[in-house]
Amino acid sequence: MTGHVFTIAGGKGGVGKTTTAVNVGVAMQDAGYDVVIVDADLGMANLAAMLEIDYDTSLHEVLAERAAISDTLTEGPGGVTLVPGEQSLEAFADADPAKLRKVIKTLSNAYDVVLIDTGAGLSHEATVPLGLADSVLLVTTPDSVAIGDAGKTAQLAKRVDGEVIGAILTRAEAQEEIDEVEREVAHPLLAVIPEDSEATTNEPLVLNFPDSPAAEAYRRLATALERILNGEPVDTIVEEETEWFPSGDEVDESEDDEDDSGGGVLGLFGG
């Protein structure tokens, strides 16, 4: 039985795709799954740099047929395995995205979960991972451009036979933002990651700041993905996992309560 391949995608850069891949990967590894995270952002790879991890061989070298995928496997935080990418233009020019299919097939035969971190935009190298996934996850911030680009990514995934199972809203601060994403993105909202200053540094958050609201949200997302691995319907998962979203009335009450140590909406997102 092969592992499940999740592609983490979104048309706009900087929405938190890599952060999501890292935190979900570590949480699922902690839950007992053997997880590998692939930095398939061929133009602007940043997985190794974000985690401050040194590596010997990159995915780019494999896609240029100068190395084997086994040469790239690098130990990451929390026991996850990483397949890092390079940041140089020369490496990007030599890498053939078409060869990514064989890489992912090899990894899915060796790991329970393969998380593909993708690049921004609608280029060929960003499109290939959409067609390789068992499940595509859309990542967006509340920014209207990011939401629109997530929708375009979903349309593109459909064209290459990728199955989008849901969306992830990052940097959320208000219920209105959640409502807008639910209106504009025609897929279930699997997780809401609250705006959290700790989430921008010291990754992975689930290890370094485990009690933060964002870390809790990533763990909830990982649990939802585990249930998808077990064949549960996405609609059931969303119904149960979104009960912790703040309602408009709860948001207004928290903003008026000076003694609320949860910090308004941010505190409510923590459950």
PDB file of C-alpha atoms in Angstrom:
ATOM      1  CA  MET A   1       0.000   0.000   0.000  1.00  0.00           C
ATOM      2  CA  THR A   2       1.417   3.378  -1.007  1.00  0.00           C
ATOM      3  CA  GLY A   3       1.439   6.503   1.099  1.00  0.00           C
ATOM      4  CA  HIS A   4      -0.951   9.419   0.675  1.00  0.00           C
ATOM      5  CA  VAL A   5       0.302  12.430  -1.263  1.00  0.00           C
ATOM      6  CA  PHE A   6      -0.916  15.862  -0.155  1.00  0.00           C
ATOM      7  CA  THR A   7      -0.022  18.851  -2.346  1.00  0.00           C
ATOM      8  CA  ILE A   8      -0.121  22.150  -0.460  1.00  0.00           C
ATOM      9  CA  ALA A   9      -0.872  24.851  -3.010  1.00  0.00           C
ATOM     10  CA  GLY A  10      -1.994  28.433  -3.471  1.00  0.00           C
ATOM     11  CA  GLY A  11      -1.531  30.881  -6.298  1.00  0.00           C
ATOM     12  CA  LYS A  12      -0.076  33.727  -4.221  1.00  0.00           C
ATOM     13  CA  GLY A  13       3.319  33.685  -2.543  1.00  0.00           C
ATOM     14  CA  GLY A  14       3.720  34.288   1.167  1.00  0.00           C
ATOM     15  CA  VAL A  15       0.399  32.791   2.258  1.00  0.00           C
ATOM     16  CA  GLY A  16       1.990  30.131   4.478  1.00  0.00           C
ATOM     17  CA  LYS A  17       2.317  27.036   2.307  1.00  0.00           C
ATOM     18  CA  THR A  18       5.745  26.062   3.659  1.00  0.00           C
ATOM     19  CA  THR A  19       4.747  26.857   7.239  1.00  0.00           C
ATOM     20  CA  THR A  20       1.668  24.690   6.821  1.00  0.00           C
ATOM     21  CA  ALA A  21       3.668  21.811   5.335  1.00  0.00           C
ATOM     22  CA  VAL A  22       6.203  21.901   8.166  1.00  0.00           C
ATOM     23  CA  ASN A  23       3.745  22.123  11.044  1.00  0.00           C
ATOM     24  CA  VAL A  24       1.323  19.556   9.650  1.00  0.00           C
ATOM     25  CA  GLY A  25       4.208  17.240   8.808  1.00  0.00           C
ATOM     26  CA  VAL A  26       5.674  17.387  12.292  1.00  0.00           C
ATOM     27  CA  ALA A  27       2.245  16.917  13.900  1.00  0.00           C
ATOM     28  CA  MET A  28       1.492  13.865  11.749  1.00  0.00           C
ATOM     29  CA  GLN A  29       4.951  12.425  12.420  1.00  0.00           C
ATOM     30  CA  ASP A  30       4.268  12.838  16.136  1.00  0.00           C
ATOM     31  CA  ALA A  31       0.996  10.956  15.635  1.00  0.00           C
ATOM     32  CA  GLY A  32       2.906   7.945  14.366  1.00  0.00           C
ATOM     33  CA  TYR A  33       3.032   8.444  10.602  1.00  0.00           C
ATOM     34  CA  ASP A  34       6.261   8.332   8.625  1.00  0.00           C
ATOM     35  CA  VAL A  35       6.273  11.731   6.872  1.00  0.00           C
ATOM     36  CA  VAL A  36       8.402  13.287   4.137  1.00  0.00           C
ATOM     37  CA  ILE A  37       8.140  16.940   3.069  1.00  0.00           C
ATOM     38  CA  VAL A  38       9.229  17.781  -0.471  1.00  0.00           C
ATOM     39  CA  ASP A  39      10.252  21.340  -1.350  1.00  0.00           C
ATOM     40  CA  ALA A  40       8.880  21.458  -4.895  1.00  0.00           C
ATOM     41  CA  ASP A  41       9.018  25.254  -5.110  1.00  0.00           C
ATOM     42  CA  LEU A  42      11.621  24.970  -7.830  1.00  0.00           C
ATOM     43  CA  GLY A  43      11.991  28.705  -8.384  1.00  0.00           C
ATOM     44  CA  MET A  44      12.226  29.875  -4.766  1.00  0.00           C
ATOM     45  CA  ALA A  45      12.887  26.890  -2.531  1.00  0.00           C
ATOM     46  CA  ASN A  46      12.911  27.873   1.140  1.00  0.00           C
ATOM     47  CA  LEU A  47      12.190  24.788   3.263  1.00  0.00           C
ATOM     48  CA  ALA A  48      15.768  24.168   4.406  1.00  0.00           C
ATOM     49  CA  ALA A  49      16.429  27.869   4.943  1.00  0.00           C
ATOM     50  CA  MET A  50      13.285  28.296   7.038  1.00  0.00           C
ATOM     51  CA  LEU A  51      14.304  25.414   9.289  1.00  0.00           C
ATOM     52  CA  GLU A  52      18.021  26.382   9.231  1.00  0.00           C
ATOM     53  CA  ILE A  53      18.955  22.859   8.143  1.00  0.00           C
ATOM     54  CA  ASP A  54      22.039  21.944   6.147  1.00  0.00           C
ATOM     55  CA  TYR A  55      21.754  19.375   3.379  1.00  0.00           C
ATOM     56  CA  ASP A  56      24.073  17.593   0.973  1.00  0.00           C
ATOM     57  CA  THR A  57      21.912  17.012  -2.099  1.00  0.00           C
ATOM     58  CA  SER A  58      18.846  18.835  -3.419  1.00  0.00           C
ATOM     59  CA  LEU A  59      15.709  17.889  -5.302  1.00  0.00           C
ATOM     60  CA  HIS A  60      16.968  20.052  -8.152  1.00  0.00           C
ATOM     61  CA  GLU A  61      19.933  17.710  -8.611  1.00  0.00           C
ATOM     62  CA  VAL A  62      17.575  14.751  -8.858  1.00  0.00           C
ATOM     63  CA  LEU A  63      15.413  16.541 -11.435  1.00  0.00           C
ATOM     64  CA  ALA A  64      18.594  17.336 -13.382  1.00  0.00           C
ATOM     65  CA  GLU A  65      19.526  13.620 -13.261  1.00  0.00           C
ATOM     66  CA  ARG A  66      22.686  14.230 -11.260  1.00  0.00           C
ATOM     67  CA  ALA A  67      21.604  12.424  -8.074  1.00  0.00           C
ATOM     68  CA  ALA A  68      19.205   9.814  -6.713  1.00  0.00           C
ATOM     69  CA  ILE A  69      16.248  10.717  -4.518  1.00  0.00           C
ATOM     70  CA  SER A  70      17.778   8.688  -1.677  1.00  0.00           C
ATOM     71  CA  ASP A  71      20.708  11.130  -1.663  1.00  0.00           C
ATOM     72  CA  THR A  72      18.418  14.042  -0.786  1.00  0.00           C
ATOM     73  CA  LEU A  73      16.745  12.593   2.300  1.00  0.00           C
ATOM     74  CA  THR A  74      17.536  14.903   5.210  1.00  0.00           C
ATOM     75  CA  GLU A  75      16.471  14.618   8.831  1.00  0.00           C
ATOM     76  CA  GLY A  76      14.172  17.421   9.884  1.00  0.00           C
ATOM     77  CA  PRO A  77      12.615  18.588  13.149  1.00  0.00           C
ATOM     78  CA  GLY A  78      10.413  16.186  15.047  1.00  0.00           C
ATOM     79  CA  GLY A  79      11.685  13.228  13.039  1.00  0.00           C
ATOM     80  CA  VAL A  80      10.206  14.237   9.674  1.00  0.00           C
ATOM     81  CA  THR A  81      12.239  13.646   6.522  1.00  0.00           C
ATOM     82  CA  LEU A  82      12.945  16.564   4.189  1.00  0.00           C
ATOM     83  CA  VAL A  83      13.723  16.694   0.485  1.00  0.00           C
ATOM     84  CA  PRO A  84      15.231  20.189   0.186  1.00  0.00           C
ATOM     85  CA  GLY A  85      15.454  22.356  -2.906  1.00  0.00           C
ATOM     86  CA  GLU A  86      18.061  24.861  -4.059  1.00  0.00           C
ATOM     87  CA  GLN A  87      17.667  28.599  -4.463  1.00  0.00           C
ATOM     88  CA  SER A  88      20.077  29.269  -7.342  1.00  0.00           C
ATOM     89  CA  LEU A  89      18.891  30.226 -10.815  1.00  0.00           C
ATOM     90  CA  GLU A  90      21.294  27.692 -12.325  1.00  0.00           C
ATOM     91  CA  ALA A  91      19.675  24.854 -10.374  1.00  0.00           C
ATOM     92  CA  PHE A  92      16.222  26.045 -11.423  1.00  0.00           C
ATOM     93  CA  ALA A  93      17.227  26.126 -15.087  1.00  0.00           C
ATOM     94  CA  ASP A  94      18.564  22.549 -14.981  1.00  0.00           C
ATOM     95  CA  ALA A  95      15.655  20.985 -13.099  1.00  0.00           C
ATOM     96  CA  ASP A  96      12.992  19.202 -15.166  1.00  0.00           C
ATOM     97  CA  PRO A  97       9.588  19.361 -13.390  1.00  0.00           C
ATOM     98  CA  ALA A  98       8.347  16.401 -15.442  1.00  0.00           C
ATOM     99  CA  LYS A  99      10.709  14.137 -13.512  1.00  0.00           C
ATOM    100  CA  LEU A 100       8.926  15.017 -10.280  1.00  0.00           C
ATOM    101  CA  ARG A 101       6.355  12.292 -10.974  1.00  0.00           C
ATOM    102  CA  LYS A 102       8.936   9.527 -10.547  1.00  0.00           C
ATOM    103  CA  VAL A 103      10.283  11.196  -7.388  1.00  0.00           C
ATOM    104  CA  ILE A 104       6.864  11.359  -5.743  1.00  0.00           C
ATOM    105  CA  LYS A 105       6.023   7.786  -6.726  1.00  0.00           C
ATOM    106  CA  THR A 106       9.267   6.583  -5.147  1.00  0.00           C
ATOM    107  CA  LEU A 107       8.610   8.511  -1.945  1.00  0.00           C
ATOM    108  CA  SER A 108       4.988   7.371  -1.682  1.00  0.00           C
ATOM    109  CA  ASN A 109       6.238   3.786  -1.744  1.00  0.00           C
ATOM    110  CA  ALA A 110       8.505   4.497   1.234  1.00  0.00           C
ATOM    111  CA  TYR A 111       6.489   6.891   3.426  1.00  0.00           C
ATOM    112  CA  ASP A 112       2.992   6.983   4.910  1.00  0.00           C
ATOM    113  CA  VAL A 113       2.515  10.651   4.059  1.00  0.00           C
ATOM    114  CA  VAL A 114       4.141  12.776   1.353  1.00  0.00           C
ATOM    115  CA  LEU A 115       3.626  16.547   1.701  1.00  0.00           C
ATOM    116  CA  ILE A 116       4.509  18.554  -1.422  1.00  0.00           C
ATOM    117  CA  ASP A 117       5.246  22.233  -0.790  1.00  0.00           C
ATOM    118  CA  THR A 118       4.634  24.121  -4.033  1.00  0.00           C
ATOM    119  CA  GLY A 119       5.593  27.459  -5.499  1.00  0.00           C
ATOM    120  CA  ALA A 120       3.379  30.436  -6.234  1.00  0.00           C
ATOM    121  CA  GLY A 121       1.793  31.271  -9.564  1.00  0.00           C
ATOM    122  CA  LEU A 122       0.370  29.160 -12.354  1.00  0.00           C
ATOM    123  CA  SER A 123       3.609  28.078 -14.004  1.00  0.00           C
ATOM    124  CA  HIS A 124       4.365  24.577 -15.277  1.00  0.00           C
ATOM    125  CA  GLU A 125       6.524  23.701 -12.267  1.00  0.00           C
ATOM    126  CA  ALA A 126       3.736  24.809  -9.906  1.00  0.00           C
ATOM    127  CA  THR A 127       1.112  22.867 -11.863  1.00  0.00           C
ATOM    128  CA  VAL A 128       2.835  19.472 -11.981  1.00  0.00           C
ATOM    129  CA  PRO A 129       2.439  18.749  -8.223  1.00  0.00           C
ATOM    130  CA  LEU A 130      -1.319  19.361  -8.485  1.00  0.00           C
ATOM    131  CA  GLY A 131      -1.701  16.365 -10.767  1.00  0.00           C
ATOM    132  CA  LEU A 132       0.513  14.138  -8.626  1.00  0.00           C
ATOM    133  CA  ALA A 133      -1.521  14.480  -5.432  1.00  0.00           C
ATOM    134  CA  ASP A 134      -4.110  12.219  -3.909  1.00  0.00           C
ATOM    135  CA  SER A 135      -5.396  15.357  -2.187  1.00  0.00           C
ATOM    136  CA  VAL A 136      -4.771  19.055  -2.887  1.00  0.00           C
ATOM    137  CA  LEU A 137      -4.983  21.585  -0.050  1.00  0.00           C
ATOM    138  CA  LEU A 138      -5.480  25.253  -0.938  1.00  0.00           C
ATOM    139  CA  VAL A 139      -3.802  27.809   1.331  1.00  0.00           C
ATOM    140  CA  THR A 140      -4.883  31.453   1.436  1.00  0.00           C
ATOM    141  CA  THR A 141      -4.746  34.468   3.708  1.00  0.00           C
ATOM    142  CA  PRO A 142      -7.746  36.810   4.094  1.00  0.00           C
ATOM    143  CA  ASP A 143      -6.250  39.013   1.349  1.00  0.00           C
ATOM    144  CA  SER A 144      -8.665  39.238  -1.595  1.00  0.00           C
ATOM    145  CA  VAL A 145      -5.889  38.629  -4.138  1.00  0.00           C
ATOM    146  CA  ALA A 146      -4.773  35.503  -2.282  1.00  0.00           C
ATOM    147  CA  ILE A 147      -8.344  34.222  -2.140  1.00  0.00           C
ATOM    148  CA  GLY A 148      -8.768  34.798  -5.867  1.00  0.00           C
ATOM    149  CA  ASP A 149      -5.490  33.068  -6.642  1.00  0.00           C
ATOM    150  CA  ALA A 150      -6.513  30.095  -4.508  1.00  0.00           C
ATOM    151  CA  GLY A 151      -9.639  29.812  -6.628  1.00  0.00           C
ATOM    152  CA  LYS A 152      -7.563  29.880  -9.817  1.00  0.00           C
ATOM    153  CA  THR A 153      -5.310  27.190  -8.406  1.00  0.00           C
ATOM    154  CA  ALA A 154      -8.361  25.020  -7.723  1.00  0.00           C
ATOM    155  CA  GLN A 155      -9.492  25.439 -11.330  1.00  0.00           C
ATOM    156  CA  LEU A 156      -6.042  24.518 -12.564  1.00  0.00           C
ATOM    157  CA  ALA A 157      -5.940  21.446 -10.317  1.00  0.00           C
ATOM    158  CA  LYS A 158      -9.200  20.261 -11.845  1.00  0.00           C
ATOM    159  CA  ARG A 159      -7.718  20.549 -15.343  1.00  0.00           C
ATOM    160  CA  VAL A 160      -4.835  18.243 -14.437  1.00  0.00           C
ATOM    161  CA  ASP A 161      -7.085  15.782 -12.567  1.00  0.00           C
ATOM    162  CA  GLY A 162      -6.054  16.949  -9.125  1.00  0.00           C
ATOM    163  CA  GLU A 163      -8.607  16.565  -6.336  1.00  0.00           C
ATOM    164  CA  VAL A 164      -8.960  19.609  -4.085  1.00  0.00           C
ATOM    165  CA  ILE A 165     -10.284  18.422  -0.737  1.00  0.00           C
ATOM    166  CA  GLY A 166     -10.405  21.738   1.073  1.00  0.00           C
ATOM    167  CA  ALA A 167      -8.923  25.110   1.948  1.00  0.00           C
ATOM    168  CA  ILE A 168      -6.816  26.444   4.806  1.00  0.00           C
ATOM    169  CA  LEU A 169      -7.142  30.057   5.917  1.00  0.00           C
ATOM    170  CA  THR A 170      -3.982  31.454   7.518  1.00  0.00           C
ATOM    171  CA  ARG A 171      -3.395  34.715   9.413  1.00  0.00           C
ATOM    172  CA  ALA A 172      -7.063  34.995  10.285  1.00  0.00           C
ATOM    173  CA  GLU A 173      -8.144  37.683  12.740  1.00  0.00           C
ATOM    174  CA  ALA A 174     -11.924  37.910  12.455  1.00  0.00           C
ATOM    175  CA  GLN A 175     -15.017  35.838  11.755  1.00  0.00           C
ATOM    176  CA  GLU A 176     -15.768  38.035   8.747  1.00  0.00           C
ATOM    177  CA  GLU A 177     -12.589  36.776   7.080  1.00  0.00           C
ATOM    178  CA  ILE A 178     -13.668  33.184   7.605  1.00  0.00           C
ATOM    179  CA  ASP A 179     -17.081  33.974   6.116  1.00  0.00           C
ATOM    180  CA  GLU A 180     -15.513  35.560   3.029  1.00  0.00           C
ATOM    181  CA  VAL A 181     -13.266  32.585   2.312  1.00  0.00           C
ATOM    182  CA  GLU A 182     -16.203  30.219   2.719  1.00  0.00           C
ATOM    183  CA  ARG A 183     -18.161  32.322   0.204  1.00  0.00           C
ATOM    184  CA  GLU A 184     -15.392  32.771  -2.360  1.00  0.00           C
ATOM    185  CA  VAL A 185     -13.595  29.406  -2.287  1.00  0.00           C
ATOM    186  CA  ALA A 186     -15.837  26.640  -3.541  1.00  0.00           C
ATOM    187  CA  HIS A 187     -14.317  23.988  -1.281  1.00  0.00           C
ATOM    188  CA  PRO A 188     -14.702  23.042   2.398  1.00  0.00           C
ATOM    189  CA  LEU A 189     -12.702  25.121   4.864  1.00  0.00           C
ATOM    190  CA  LEU A 190     -10.611  22.508   6.674  1.00  0.00           C
ATOM    191  CA  ALA A 191      -8.712  24.787   9.035  1.00  0.00           C
ATOM    192  CA  VAL A 192      -8.341  28.362  10.216  1.00  0.00           C
ATOM    193  CA  ILE A 193      -4.891  29.382  11.446  1.00  0.00           C
ATOM    194  CA  PRO A 194      -5.113  32.565  13.525  1.00  0.00           C
ATOM    195  CA  GLU A 195      -2.741  35.485  13.127  1.00  0.00           C
ATOM    196  CA  ASP A 196       0.028  34.774  15.613  1.00  0.00           C
ATOM    197  CA  SER A 197       3.293  36.679  15.954  1.00  0.00           C
ATOM    198  CA  GLU A 198       5.044  33.504  17.077  1.00  0.00           C
ATOM    199  CA  ALA A 199       4.105  31.810  13.802  1.00  0.00           C
ATOM    200  CA  THR A 200       6.585  33.865  11.772  1.00  0.00           C
ATOM    201  CA  THR A 201       9.730  32.590  13.501  1.00  0.00           C
ATOM    202  CA  ASN A 202      11.167  29.548  15.230  1.00  0.00           C
ATOM    203  CA  GLU A 203       9.478  26.929  13.056  1.00  0.00           C
ATOM    204  CA  PRO A 204       7.999  24.445  13.544  1.00  0.00           C
ATOM    205  CA  LEU A 205       5.533  26.141  15.800  1.00  0.00           C
ATOM    206  CA  VAL A 206       4.014  22.867  16.998  1.00  0.00           C
ATOM    207  CA  LEU A 207       7.366  22.027  18.611  1.00  0.00           C
ATOM    208  CA  ASN A 208       8.722  25.414  19.635  1.00  0.00           C
ATOM    209  CA  PHE A 209       5.482  27.125  20.738  1.00  0.00           C
ATOM    210  CA  PRO A 210       3.108  24.192  21.284  1.00  0.00           C
ATOM    211  CA  ASP A 211       0.635  26.163  23.414  1.00  0.00           C
ATOM    212  CA  SER A 212       0.134  28.976  20.908  1.00  0.00           C
ATOM    213  CA  PRO A 213      -3.254  29.295  19.157  1.00  0.00           C
ATOM    214  CA  ALA A 214      -1.655  28.756  15.749  1.00  0.00           C
ATOM    215  CA  ALA A 215       0.079  25.560  16.879  1.00  0.00           C
ATOM    216  CA  GLU A 216      -3.210  24.230  18.200  1.00  0.00           C
ATOM    217  CA  ALA A 217      -4.867  25.021  14.859  1.00  0.00           C
ATOM    218  CA  TYR A 218      -2.153  23.160  12.952  1.00  0.00           C
ATOM    219  CA  ARG A 219      -2.596  20.132  15.202  1.00  0.00           C
ATOM    220  CA  ARG A 220      -6.343  20.217  14.508  1.00  0.00           C
ATOM    221  CA  LEU A 221      -5.590  20.308  10.793  1.00  0.00           C
ATOM    222  CA  ALA A 222      -3.229  17.347  11.103  1.00  0.00           C
ATOM    223  CA  THR A 223      -5.954  15.401  12.905  1.00  0.00           C
ATOM    224  CA  ALA A 224      -8.393  16.205  10.087  1.00  0.00           C
ATOM    225  CA  LEU A 225      -5.891  14.926   7.520  1.00  0.00           C
ATOM    226  CA  GLU A 226      -5.391  11.743   9.535  1.00  0.00           C
ATOM    227  CA  ARG A 227      -9.116  11.129   9.295  1.00  0.00           C
ATOM    228  CA  ILE A 228      -8.961  11.664   5.542  1.00  0.00           C
ATOM    229  CA  LEU A 229      -6.283   8.970   5.439  1.00  0.00           C
ATOM    230  CA  ASN A 230      -8.795   6.698   7.148  1.00  0.00           C
ATOM    231  CA  GLY A 231     -11.359   7.343   4.430  1.00  0.00           C
ATOM    232  CA  GLU A 232     -13.765   9.596   6.315  1.00  0.00           C
ATOM    233  CA  PRO A 233     -15.838  12.060   4.243  1.00  0.00           C
ATOM    234  CA  VAL A 234     -14.450  15.591   4.184  1.00  0.00           C
ATOM    235  CA  ASP A 235     -17.886  17.116   4.901  1.00  0.00           C
ATOM    236  CA  THR A 236     -18.080  15.212   8.193  1.00  0.00           C
ATOM    237  CA  ILE A 237     -14.609  16.337   9.191  1.00  0.00           C
ATOM    238  CA  VAL A 238     -15.367  19.991   8.479  1.00  0.00           C
ATOM    239  CA  GLU A 239     -18.630  19.903  10.416  1.00  0.00           C
ATOM    240  CA  GLU A 240     -16.944  18.549  13.527  1.00  0.00           C
ATOM    241  CA  GLU A 241     -13.620  20.378  13.334  1.00  0.00           C
ATOM    242  CA  THR A 242     -15.012  23.891  12.775  1.00  0.00           C
ATOM    243  CA  GLU A 243     -17.141  23.977  15.914  1.00  0.00           C
ATOM    244  CA  TRP A 244     -14.383  25.984  17.581  1.00  0.00           C
ATOM    245  CA  PHE A 245     -14.690  28.918  15.135  1.00  0.00           C
ATOM    246  CA  PRO A 246     -15.767  32.075  16.964  1.00  0.00           C
ATOM    247  CA  SER A 247     -19.228  33.382  16.157  1.00  0.00           C
ATOM    248  CA  GLY A 248     -19.808  37.067  15.541  1.00  0.00           C
ATOM    249  CA  ASP A 249     -21.421  37.464  18.973  1.00  0.00           C
ATOM    250  CA  GLU A 250     -18.447  35.798  20.669  1.00  0.00           C
ATOM    251  CA  VAL A 251     -16.042  38.113  18.862  1.00  0.00           C
ATOM    252  CA  ASP A 252     -17.937  41.223  19.942  1.00  0.00           C
ATOM    253  CA  GLU A 253     -18.090  40.055  23.559  1.00  0.00           C
ATOM    254  CA  SER A 254     -14.383  39.299  23.716  1.00  0.00           C
ATOM    255  CA  GLU A 255     -13.453  42.696  22.287  1.00  0.00           C
ATOM    256  CA  ASP A 256     -15.481  44.411  25.005  1.00  0.00           C
ATOM    257  CA  ASP A 257     -14.035  42.324  27.838  1.00  0.00           C
ATOM    258  CA  GLU A 258     -10.850  43.923  29.119  1.00  0.00           C
ATOM    259  CA  ASP A 259     -10.196  41.007  31.459  1.00  0.00           C
ATOM    260  CA  ASP A 260     -10.165  38.448  28.650  1.00  0.00           C
ATOM    261  CA  SER A 261      -6.619  37.055  28.712  1.00  0.00           C
ATOM    262  CA  GLY A 262      -7.257  35.227  25.426  1.00  0.00           C
ATOM    263  CA  GLY A 263      -6.747  38.424  23.441  1.00  0.00           C
ATOM    264  CA  GLY A 264     -10.064  38.710  21.595  1.00  0.00           C
ATOM    265  CA  VAL A 265     -10.381  36.719  18.411  1.00  0.00           C
ATOM    266  CA  LEU A 266      -6.887  35.254  18.779  1.00  0.00           C
ATOM    267  CA  GLY A 267      -7.794  33.740  22.126  1.00  0.00           C
ATOM    268  CA  LEU A 268     -11.025  32.310  20.788  1.00  0.00           C
ATOM    269  CA  PHE A 269      -9.256  30.603  17.940  1.00  0.00           C
ATOM    270  CA  GLY A 270      -7.271  28.658  20.454  1.00  0.00           C
ATOM    271  CA  GLY A 271     -10.395  26.791  21.499  1.00  0.00           C
TER     272      GLY A 271
END
